[in-house]
Short mmCIF file of C-alpha atoms in Angstrom, two decimals:
data_model
loop_
_atom_site.label_atom_id
_atom_site.label_comp_id
_atom_site.label_asym_id
_atom_site.label_seq_id
_atom_site.Cartn_x
_atom_site.Cartn_y
_atom_site.Cartn_z
CA UNK A 5 0.00 0.00 0.00
CA UNK A 6 1.41 3.36 -1.09
CA UNK A 7 0.93 6.30 1.24
CA UNK A 8 0.41 9.69 -0.46
CA UNK A 9 2.79 12.61 0.04
CA UNK A 10 0.58 14.20 2.68
CA UNK A 11 -2.48 13.12 4.57
CA UNK A 12 -5.33 15.46 3.72
CA UNK A 13 -8.06 15.39 6.32
CA UNK A 14 -10.68 17.55 7.92
CA UNK A 15 -12.51 20.40 6.19
CA UNK A 16 -10.01 20.86 3.34
CA UNK A 17 -10.29 17.17 2.40
CA UNK A 18 -14.01 17.55 2.36
CA UNK A 19 -13.70 20.55 0.07
CA UNK A 20 -11.67 18.52 -2.41
CA UNK A 21 -14.08 15.59 -2.10
CA UNK A 22 -17.10 17.82 -2.74
CA UNK A 23 -15.36 19.41 -5.63
CA UNK A 24 -14.97 16.00 -7.23
CA UNK A 25 -18.62 15.14 -6.55
CA UNK A 26 -20.10 18.32 -7.97
CA UNK A 27 -17.75 19.11 -10.74
CA UNK A 28 -16.84 15.61 -11.81
CA UNK A 29 -13.35 14.58 -12.84
CA UNK A 30 -11.33 17.12 -14.78
CA UNK A 31 -8.46 16.45 -17.15
CA UNK A 32 -6.30 18.89 -15.22
CA UNK A 33 -6.60 20.55 -11.84
CA UNK A 34 -8.05 24.07 -11.77
CA UNK A 35 -6.62 26.89 -9.73
CA UNK A 36 -9.23 26.32 -7.07
CA UNK A 37 -8.52 22.60 -6.96
CA UNK A 38 -4.82 23.22 -6.72
CA UNK A 39 -5.51 25.06 -3.49
CA UNK A 40 -5.97 21.60 -1.93
CA UNK A 41 -2.25 20.91 -2.17
CA UNK A 42 -0.35 19.30 0.71
CA UNK A 43 1.21 22.64 1.65
CA UNK A 44 -2.27 24.08 2.40
CA UNK A 45 -3.76 21.03 4.11
CA UNK A 46 -3.87 21.00 7.88
CA UNK A 47 -3.28 17.45 9.28
CA UNK A 48 -6.17 16.40 11.45
CA UNK A 49 -7.61 13.08 12.57
CA UNK A 50 -9.44 11.25 9.79
CA UNK A 51 -12.11 10.18 12.24
CA UNK A 52 -13.18 13.78 12.96
CA UNK A 53 -16.65 14.58 11.66
CA UNK A 54 -17.39 17.54 9.49
CA UNK A 55 -18.25 20.58 11.63
CA UNK A 56 -20.69 22.03 9.16
CA UNK A 57 -18.14 24.32 7.66
CA UNK A 58 -19.12 25.66 4.24
CA UNK A 59 -16.69 26.56 1.46
CA UNK A 60 -16.92 28.83 -1.46
CA UNK A 61 -17.23 26.70 -4.61
CA UNK A 62 -16.71 28.21 -8.12
CA UNK A 63 -15.99 31.76 -7.04
CA UNK A 64 -18.23 31.72 -3.97
CA UNK A 65 -21.50 31.42 -5.89
CA UNK A 66 -22.30 27.92 -4.67
CA UNK A 67 -21.97 26.56 -1.16
CA UNK A 68 -22.75 23.14 0.16
CA UNK A 69 -22.84 21.89 3.71
CA UNK A 70 -20.90 18.61 4.22
CA UNK A 71 -21.20 16.49 7.35
CA UNK A 72 -20.32 13.03 8.60
CA UNK A 73 -17.82 12.35 5.78
CA UNK A 74 -14.39 10.96 6.91
CA UNK A 75 -11.75 12.65 4.81
CA UNK A 76 -9.42 9.64 4.75
CA UNK A 77 -11.71 7.72 2.43
CA UNK A 78 -11.08 10.30 -0.28
CA UNK A 79 -7.30 9.90 -0.03
CA UNK A 80 -7.17 6.20 -0.84
CA UNK A 81 -9.78 6.16 -3.57
CA UNK A 82 -8.63 5.23 -7.05
CA UNK A 83 -10.08 8.43 -8.42
CA UNK A 84 -7.90 10.63 -6.24
CA UNK A 85 -5.26 12.31 -8.43
CA UNK A 86 -1.64 11.24 -7.82
CA UNK A 87 -0.15 14.21 -9.69
CA UNK A 88 -1.53 17.60 -8.74
CA UNK A 89 1.21 20.18 -9.47
CA UNK A 90 4.56 20.76 -11.10
CA UNK A 91 7.56 19.40 -9.09
CA UNK A 92 11.30 19.19 -9.72
CA UNK A 93 13.51 16.13 -9.13
CA UNK A 94 15.42 16.32 -5.80
CA UNK A 95 18.78 16.33 -7.61
CA UNK A 96 17.86 18.93 -10.21
CA UNK A 97 19.78 22.18 -10.26
CA UNK A 98 16.82 24.15 -8.87
CA UNK A 99 16.29 21.98 -5.76
CA UNK A 100 19.59 20.24 -5.10
CA UNK A 101 20.78 22.86 -2.59
CA UNK A 102 17.43 22.90 -0.78
CA UNK A 103 17.50 19.08 -0.41
CA UNK A 104 18.92 17.39 2.69
CA UNK A 105 21.89 15.06 1.99
CA UNK A 106 22.39 13.63 5.48
CA UNK A 107 21.84 10.07 4.27
CA UNK A 108 24.60 10.36 1.66
CA UNK A 109 26.94 11.72 4.34
CA UNK A 110 26.15 8.70 6.54
CA UNK A 111 26.85 6.42 3.59
CA UNK A 112 30.27 8.04 3.11
CA UNK A 113 31.09 7.48 6.77
CA UNK A 114 30.02 3.83 6.61
CA UNK A 115 32.06 3.21 3.44
CA UNK A 116 35.09 4.97 4.95
CA UNK A 117 34.93 2.81 8.09
CA UNK A 118 34.45 -0.39 6.08
CA UNK A 119 37.35 0.31 3.72
CA UNK A 120 39.76 1.29 6.48
CA UNK A 121 38.72 -1.68 8.61
CA UNK A 122 39.56 -3.98 5.72
CA UNK A 123 42.97 -2.37 5.36
CA UNK A 124 43.60 -2.69 9.09
CA UNK A 125 42.65 -6.37 9.07
CA UNK A 126 44.78 -6.99 5.98
CA UNK A 127 47.79 -5.33 7.60
CA UNK A 128 47.26 -7.28 10.83
CA UNK A 129 47.12 -10.51 8.85
CA UNK A 130 50.47 -9.64 7.26
CA UNK A 131 52.16 -8.98 10.64
CA UNK A 132 50.33 -11.53 12.79
CA UNK A 133 53.41 -13.75 12.98
CA UNK A 134 55.48 -10.79 14.10
CA UNK A 135 52.91 -9.96 16.79
CA UNK A 136 53.03 -13.53 18.09
CA UNK A 137 56.82 -13.37 18.21
CA UNK A 138 56.76 -10.08 20.13
CA UNK A 139 54.20 -11.34 22.66
CA UNK A 140 55.89 -14.69 23.27
CA UNK A 141 59.33 -13.07 23.51
CA UNK A 142 58.01 -10.62 26.10
CA UNK A 143 56.79 -13.51 28.26
CA UNK A 144 60.40 -14.71 28.50
CA UNK A 145 62.32 -11.46 28.62
CA UNK A 146 60.27 -9.78 31.35
CA UNK A 147 60.83 -12.56 33.97
CA UNK A 148 64.53 -12.59 33.03
CA UNK A 149 64.76 -8.85 33.70
CA UNK A 150 62.88 -9.20 36.99
CA UNK A 151 65.20 -11.97 38.23
CA UNK A 152 68.37 -10.18 37.19
CA UNK A 153 67.34 -6.83 38.66
CA UNK A 154 65.86 -8.15 41.91
CA UNK A 155 68.59 -10.74 42.55
CA UNK A 156 65.95 -13.22 43.71
CA UNK A 157 66.64 -16.47 45.53
CA UNK A 158 67.58 -19.45 43.40
CA UNK A 159 64.48 -21.52 44.15
CA UNK A 160 62.07 -18.68 43.39
CA UNK A 161 64.03 -17.73 40.28
CA UNK A 162 63.80 -21.29 38.96
CA UNK A 163 60.05 -21.40 39.69
CA UNK A 164 59.48 -18.11 37.87
CA UNK A 165 61.53 -19.18 34.84
CA UNK A 166 59.75 -22.53 34.67
CA UNK A 167 56.41 -20.72 34.72
CA UNK A 168 57.56 -18.28 32.01
CA UNK A 169 58.78 -21.14 29.80
CA UNK A 170 55.49 -23.00 30.23
CA UNK A 171 53.52 -19.89 29.24
CA UNK A 172 55.77 -19.43 26.19
CA UNK A 173 55.22 -23.02 25.06
CA UNK A 174 51.45 -22.70 25.57
CA UNK A 175 51.24 -19.46 23.57
CA UNK A 176 53.16 -20.98 20.67
CA UNK A 177 50.92 -24.05 20.70
CA UNK A 178 47.76 -21.90 20.84
CA UNK A 179 48.80 -19.77 17.87
CA UNK A 180 50.15 -22.67 15.79
CA UNK A 181 47.14 -24.92 16.40
CA UNK A 182 44.58 -22.23 15.55
CA UNK A 183 46.52 -21.34 12.42
CA UNK A 184 46.37 -24.96 11.31
CA UNK A 185 42.66 -25.27 12.21
CA UNK A 186 41.89 -22.17 10.13
CA UNK A 187 43.79 -23.61 7.17
CA UNK A 188 41.91 -26.92 7.44
CA UNK A 189 38.56 -25.11 7.79
CA UNK A 190 39.20 -23.03 4.67
CA UNK A 191 40.27 -26.11 2.71
CA UNK A 192 37.10 -27.93 3.77
CA UNK A 193 34.89 -25.00 2.74
CA UNK A 194 36.54 -24.93 -0.68
CA UNK A 195 35.97 -28.64 -1.11
CA UNK A 196 39.65 -29.49 -1.02
CA UNK A 197 40.74 -32.88 0.28
CA UNK A 198 42.14 -32.94 3.81
CA UNK A 199 44.74 -35.61 4.43
CA UNK A 200 43.94 -36.00 8.15
CA UNK A 201 40.79 -36.92 9.98
CA UNK A 202 39.60 -34.47 12.61
CA UNK A 203 37.43 -35.27 15.56
CA UNK A 204 34.17 -33.40 15.61
CA UNK A 205 35.36 -31.51 18.69
CA UNK A 206 38.48 -30.30 16.86
CA UNK A 207 36.67 -28.04 14.41
CA UNK A 208 37.85 -24.44 14.32
CA UNK A 209 35.97 -22.60 17.05
CA UNK A 210 38.01 -20.15 19.13
CA UNK A 211 36.51 -19.33 22.51
CA UNK A 212 37.77 -17.54 25.60
CA UNK A 213 36.63 -20.45 27.76
CA UNK A 214 38.83 -22.96 25.90
CA UNK A 215 41.81 -20.58 26.15
CA UNK A 216 41.41 -20.18 29.91
CA UNK A 217 41.10 -23.93 30.40
CA UNK A 218 44.20 -24.57 28.28
CA UNK A 219 46.16 -21.97 30.26
CA UNK A 220 45.77 -23.93 33.51
CA UNK A 221 45.48 -27.46 32.07
CA UNK A 222 48.40 -29.90 32.62
CA UNK A 223 49.36 -29.93 28.95
CA UNK A 224 51.41 -27.84 26.53
CA UNK A 225 49.46 -28.78 23.39
CA UNK A 226 46.32 -26.76 22.67
CA UNK A 227 43.12 -28.20 21.27
CA UNK A 228 39.55 -26.87 21.44
CA UNK A 229 38.44 -29.70 23.78
CA UNK A 230 40.04 -32.45 25.85
CA UNK A 231 38.94 -35.80 27.27
CA UNK A 232 37.21 -35.15 30.59
CA UNK A 233 36.56 -37.31 33.64
CA UNK A 234 33.01 -37.46 35.02
CA UNK A 235 33.75 -36.03 38.49
CA UNK A 236 36.39 -35.02 41.05
CA UNK A 237 37.42 -37.74 43.49
CA UNK A 238 37.83 -35.75 46.68
CA UNK A 239 39.26 -38.58 48.80
CA UNK A 240 41.83 -39.52 46.13
CA UNK A 241 42.72 -35.86 45.68
CA UNK A 242 43.36 -35.42 49.41
CA UNK A 243 45.68 -38.45 49.47
CA UNK A 244 47.73 -37.08 46.58
CA UNK A 245 48.11 -33.72 48.33
CA UNK A 246 49.37 -35.45 51.49
CA UNK A 247 51.87 -37.45 49.42
CA UNK A 248 53.07 -34.28 47.72
CA UNK A 249 53.77 -32.65 51.09
CA UNK A 250 55.58 -35.72 52.41
CA UNK A 251 57.82 -36.29 49.39
CA UNK A 252 58.65 -32.59 49.13
CA UNK A 253 59.85 -32.76 52.72
CA UNK A 254 61.88 -35.91 51.96
CA UNK A 255 63.51 -34.17 49.01
CA UNK A 256 64.43 -31.14 51.16
CA UNK A 257 65.83 -33.44 53.87
CA UNK A 258 68.11 -35.25 51.40
CA UNK A 259 69.36 -31.98 49.97
CA UNK A 260 70.18 -30.49 53.38
CA UNK A 261 71.62 -33.62 55.01
CA UNK A 262 73.53 -35.21 52.15
CA UNK A 263 73.94 -33.10 49.03
CA UNK A 264 74.90 -29.78 50.62
CA UNK A 265 77.73 -31.25 52.79
CA UNK A 266 79.15 -33.13 49.80
CA UNK A 267 79.24 -30.15 47.45
CA UNK A 268 80.54 -27.82 50.16
CA UNK A 269 83.46 -30.15 50.84
CA UNK A 270 84.32 -30.56 47.17
CA UNK A 271 86.53 -28.73 44.69
CA UNK A 272 85.70 -27.45 41.26
CA UNK A 273 85.60 -30.62 39.13
CA UNK A 274 87.53 -29.00 36.28
CA UNK A 275 90.20 -27.33 38.38
CA UNK A 276 91.20 -29.92 41.01
CA UNK A 277 92.57 -33.44 41.05
CA UNK A 278 90.85 -35.73 38.52
CA UNK A 279 90.56 -38.74 40.83
CA UNK A 280 89.25 -36.53 43.62
CA UNK A 281 86.65 -35.04 41.26
CA UNK A 282 85.52 -38.51 40.18
CA UNK A 283 85.21 -39.57 43.83
CA UNK A 284 83.07 -36.54 44.65
CA UNK A 285 80.87 -37.14 41.62
CA UNK A 286 80.31 -40.80 42.53
CA UNK A 287 79.59 -39.91 46.14
CA UNK A 288 77.12 -37.24 45.05
CA UNK A 289 75.42 -39.49 42.49
CA UNK A 290 73.38 -41.57 44.97
CA UNK A 291 71.69 -38.75 46.96
CA UNK A 292 71.30 -36.79 43.71
CA UNK A 293 69.52 -39.80 42.22
CA UNK A 294 67.15 -39.93 45.22
CA UNK A 295 66.38 -36.24 44.82
CA UNK A 296 65.83 -36.78 41.11
CA UNK A 297 63.30 -39.53 41.80
CA UNK A 298 61.53 -37.42 44.42
CA UNK A 299 61.39 -34.42 42.07
CA UNK A 300 60.00 -36.55 39.25
CA UNK A 301 57.40 -38.20 41.48
CA UNK A 302 56.32 -34.91 43.08
CA UNK A 303 55.95 -32.96 39.86
CA UNK A 304 55.07 -35.38 37.06
CA UNK A 305 52.96 -37.79 39.09
CA UNK A 306 51.53 -35.99 42.10
CA UNK A 307 51.27 -32.34 41.08
CA UNK A 308 50.12 -32.91 37.48
CA UNK A 309 47.58 -35.50 38.61
CA UNK A 310 46.27 -33.14 41.30
CA UNK A 311 45.86 -30.40 38.71
CA UNK A 312 44.24 -32.83 36.27
CA UNK A 313 41.81 -34.04 38.93
CA UNK A 314 40.75 -30.49 39.80
CA UNK A 315 40.18 -29.70 36.12
CA UNK A 316 38.79 -33.17 35.30
CA UNK A 317 41.49 -33.52 32.67
CA UNK A 318 41.21 -37.05 31.27
CA UNK A 319 44.53 -37.76 29.51
CA UNK A 320 47.00 -38.28 32.35
CA UNK A 321 49.85 -39.93 30.50
CA UNK A 322 52.34 -37.36 31.73
CA UNK A 323 55.19 -39.87 31.50
CA UNK A 324 55.88 -43.41 30.34
CA UNK A 325 58.22 -46.08 31.65
CA UNK A 326 61.37 -44.06 31.08
CA UNK A 327 63.21 -46.14 33.69
CA UNK A 328 63.16 -48.98 31.14
CA UNK A 329 64.77 -46.83 28.43
CA UNK A 330 67.14 -48.84 26.25
CA UNK A 331 69.15 -45.73 25.41
CA UNK A 332 69.22 -41.99 26.05
CA UNK A 333 66.98 -41.36 23.05
CA UNK A 334 64.23 -43.51 24.57
CA UNK A 335 64.55 -41.61 27.82
CA UNK A 336 63.90 -38.26 26.15
CA UNK A 337 60.85 -39.72 24.41
CA UNK A 338 59.37 -41.23 27.56
CA UNK A 339 60.08 -39.21 30.68
CA UNK A 340 58.34 -35.87 29.93
CA UNK A 341 55.35 -36.44 27.67
CA UNK A 342 53.94 -32.87 27.69
CA UNK A 343 57.23 -31.45 26.38
CA UNK A 344 57.79 -34.41 24.05
CA UNK A 345 54.34 -33.98 22.46
CA UNK A 346 54.96 -30.24 22.08
CA UNK A 347 58.33 -30.85 20.39
CA UNK A 348 56.88 -33.42 18.00
CA UNK A 349 53.78 -31.40 17.20
CA UNK A 350 55.14 -27.86 16.90
CA UNK A 351 58.84 -28.28 16.08
CA UNK A 352 60.00 -31.65 14.78
CA UNK A 353 57.29 -32.48 12.23
CA UNK A 354 56.91 -28.86 11.02
CA UNK A 355 60.64 -28.97 10.23
CA UNK A 356 60.16 -32.27 8.37
CA UNK A 357 57.22 -30.84 6.38
CA UNK A 358 59.39 -27.92 5.33
CA UNK A 359 62.00 -30.23 3.83
CA UNK A 360 64.48 -30.27 6.72
CA UNK A 361 66.24 -33.65 7.13
CA UNK A 362 65.30 -35.73 10.17
CA UNK A 363 68.77 -35.48 11.69
CA UNK A 364 68.75 -31.70 11.45
CA UNK A 365 65.20 -31.54 12.84
CA UNK A 366 66.31 -33.65 15.80
CA UNK A 367 69.29 -31.36 16.35
CA UNK A 368 66.98 -28.31 16.31
CA UNK A 369 64.74 -29.96 18.92
CA UNK A 370 67.72 -30.56 21.22
CA UNK A 371 68.92 -27.01 20.60
CA UNK A 372 65.60 -25.52 21.73
CA UNK A 373 65.54 -27.82 24.75
CA UNK A 374 69.11 -26.83 25.66
CA UNK A 375 68.26 -23.12 25.48
CA UNK A 376 65.32 -23.53 27.85
CA UNK A 377 67.37 -25.61 30.29
CA UNK A 378 70.01 -22.90 30.29
CA UNK A 379 67.40 -20.19 30.93
CA UNK A 380 65.85 -22.08 33.84
CA UNK A 381 69.21 -22.61 35.58
CA UNK A 382 71.64 -19.88 34.49
CA UNK A 383 69.26 -16.93 34.96
CA UNK A 384 68.36 -17.74 38.62
CA UNK A 385 72.06 -18.39 39.32
CA UNK A 386 73.10 -15.18 37.52
CA UNK A 387 75.79 -17.28 35.85
CA UNK A 388 76.20 -17.69 32.10
CA UNK A 389 78.66 -20.56 31.86
CA UNK A 390 76.41 -22.54 29.47
CA UNK A 391 76.85 -25.76 31.47
CA UNK A 392 73.19 -26.76 31.10
CA UNK A 393 73.24 -25.93 27.40
CA UNK A 394 76.37 -27.99 26.84
CA UNK A 395 74.97 -30.85 28.91
CA UNK A 396 71.79 -31.07 26.81
CA UNK A 397 73.61 -30.74 23.49
CA UNK A 398 76.04 -33.43 24.66
CA UNK A 399 73.02 -35.74 24.67
CA UNK A 400 73.11 -35.83 20.86
CA UNK A 401 76.37 -37.83 20.61
CA UNK A 402 75.35 -39.81 23.71
CA UNK A 403 72.15 -40.81 21.89
CA UNK A 404 74.22 -42.02 18.95
CA UNK A 405 76.63 -43.91 21.24
CA UNK A 406 73.89 -45.63 23.23
CA UNK A 407 72.13 -46.57 19.99
CA UNK A 408 75.33 -48.17 18.75
CA UNK A 409 75.73 -50.07 22.02
CA UNK A 410 72.12 -51.24 21.84
CA UNK A 411 72.46 -52.39 18.23
CA UNK A 412 75.78 -54.14 18.87
CA UNK A 413 74.79 -56.20 21.90
CA UNK A 414 71.11 -56.60 20.99
CA UNK A 415 70.37 -56.57 24.69
CA UNK A 416 68.04 -54.07 26.29
CA UNK A 417 69.77 -54.46 29.66
CA UNK A 418 73.11 -53.22 28.31
CA UNK A 419 71.49 -50.15 26.75
CA UNK A 420 69.51 -49.43 29.90
CA UNK A 421 72.58 -49.65 32.14
CA UNK A 422 74.49 -47.37 29.74
CA UNK A 423 71.66 -44.85 29.98
CA UNK A 424 71.67 -44.89 33.80
CA UNK A 425 75.42 -44.42 34.01
CA UNK A 426 75.80 -41.64 31.45
CA UNK A 427 72.74 -39.65 32.51
CA UNK A 428 72.17 -40.10 36.24
CA UNK A 429 75.48 -41.37 37.66
CA UNK A 430 77.84 -39.13 35.72
CA UNK A 431 75.94 -36.29 34.02
CA UNK A 432 73.68 -34.83 36.70
CA UNK A 433 76.18 -34.84 39.61
CA UNK A 434 78.75 -33.22 37.33
CA UNK A 435 76.35 -30.37 36.50
CA UNK A 436 75.48 -29.88 40.18
CA UNK A 437 79.16 -29.48 41.14
CA UNK A 438 79.89 -27.13 38.24
CA UNK A 439 77.01 -24.76 39.03
CA UNK A 440 77.61 -24.88 42.78
CA UNK A 441 81.25 -23.84 42.57
CA UNK A 442 80.59 -21.19 39.93
CA UNK A 443 77.83 -19.79 42.11
CA UNK A 444 80.07 -19.73 45.17
CA UNK A 445 82.87 -18.02 43.21
CA UNK A 446 80.42 -15.38 41.96
CA UNK A 447 79.13 -14.64 45.46
CA UNK A 448 82.70 -14.43 46.74
CA UNK A 449 83.52 -11.85 44.08
CA UNK A 450 80.44 -9.84 44.94
CA UNK A 451 81.44 -9.76 48.57
#
């Protein structure tokens, strides 16, 4: 239904209606009829009755009283003229400057915002990798600056650096996984074949809730959803907390009663007598091994399971039977599953897909691991001797040697004993003595 330009009602509508009744339909409006234009009509309610008002028809010679005639019925009749006077187009030269152009101005604003928003998004897409690098780098550099400036205690410095490294690994996994999910989603929409099968829960759907859960979850690999347990076992959870307290105390007791006296009564292993250094290392190896077992049990079994129980995190394979490792390579694949899965998922296989040989990809993985070990130890100690870095990179030839031993004897026991000797009996006590004496020498210089 089309609504006329103006609603003519009341007495003036009745005048026009009477004029049509008495005079019939004319081919063109007369001067008197043109007086019923919308500029001269006063808007009134169409339900108002005629008040008996009389008009002058045809020069005032003829008058007629009209009553009880709603004016609105004359507006919508087919006989009502749609064109009553001369009018110019709104954009003609005579009326263009009298016409409002607010709508066109709003259109210009909308187009300007849309175009610039597209350019902003396009530029962000070009530098999104750089933004990720800046954010993740800041998560590492800021704790380093805090530790170096505040000269914090060693234990708190290690805890802060471990937390910073975990956040860095999680941010990288979050960005890399979502990038891959977007690529798969676009390929699926275009009808392209996808070479992997996704679970229905792994479709691309970024949410703040999933990010928060991943931030506190006992994993370093992001995915939109995880296997969940039905409920929290409160009694089991309480027992694990008690165990964590007990074994933490046992670990502190061994350090204070056995390890500290040994290292304090030792010399720098690279500056003293060789036989004396070997004796100190062998003496330190047993209590160091006990502390190593306590640390592993407290963190990888108790703490991660407590966190998983609170979050109802289902996949609790935080480690495998690394104590049965046939060589050093098996140990690195079994003892720390969250880091191992991160390395495989976000470092090793991406290198392979980009044409990097497997040996080089493995070397890159050990290089990244060595850098993080150095950060977690050297920064809290305020010592940059690169002992942790060298120790981890030394694992590469040790992996090759233990593989050769395993292949030559074809006996898992020989490879396992070689692993225990090179890693726990010789390697770890050596690193403890090196860092202890370098730390003592640094504090002596400061004093």
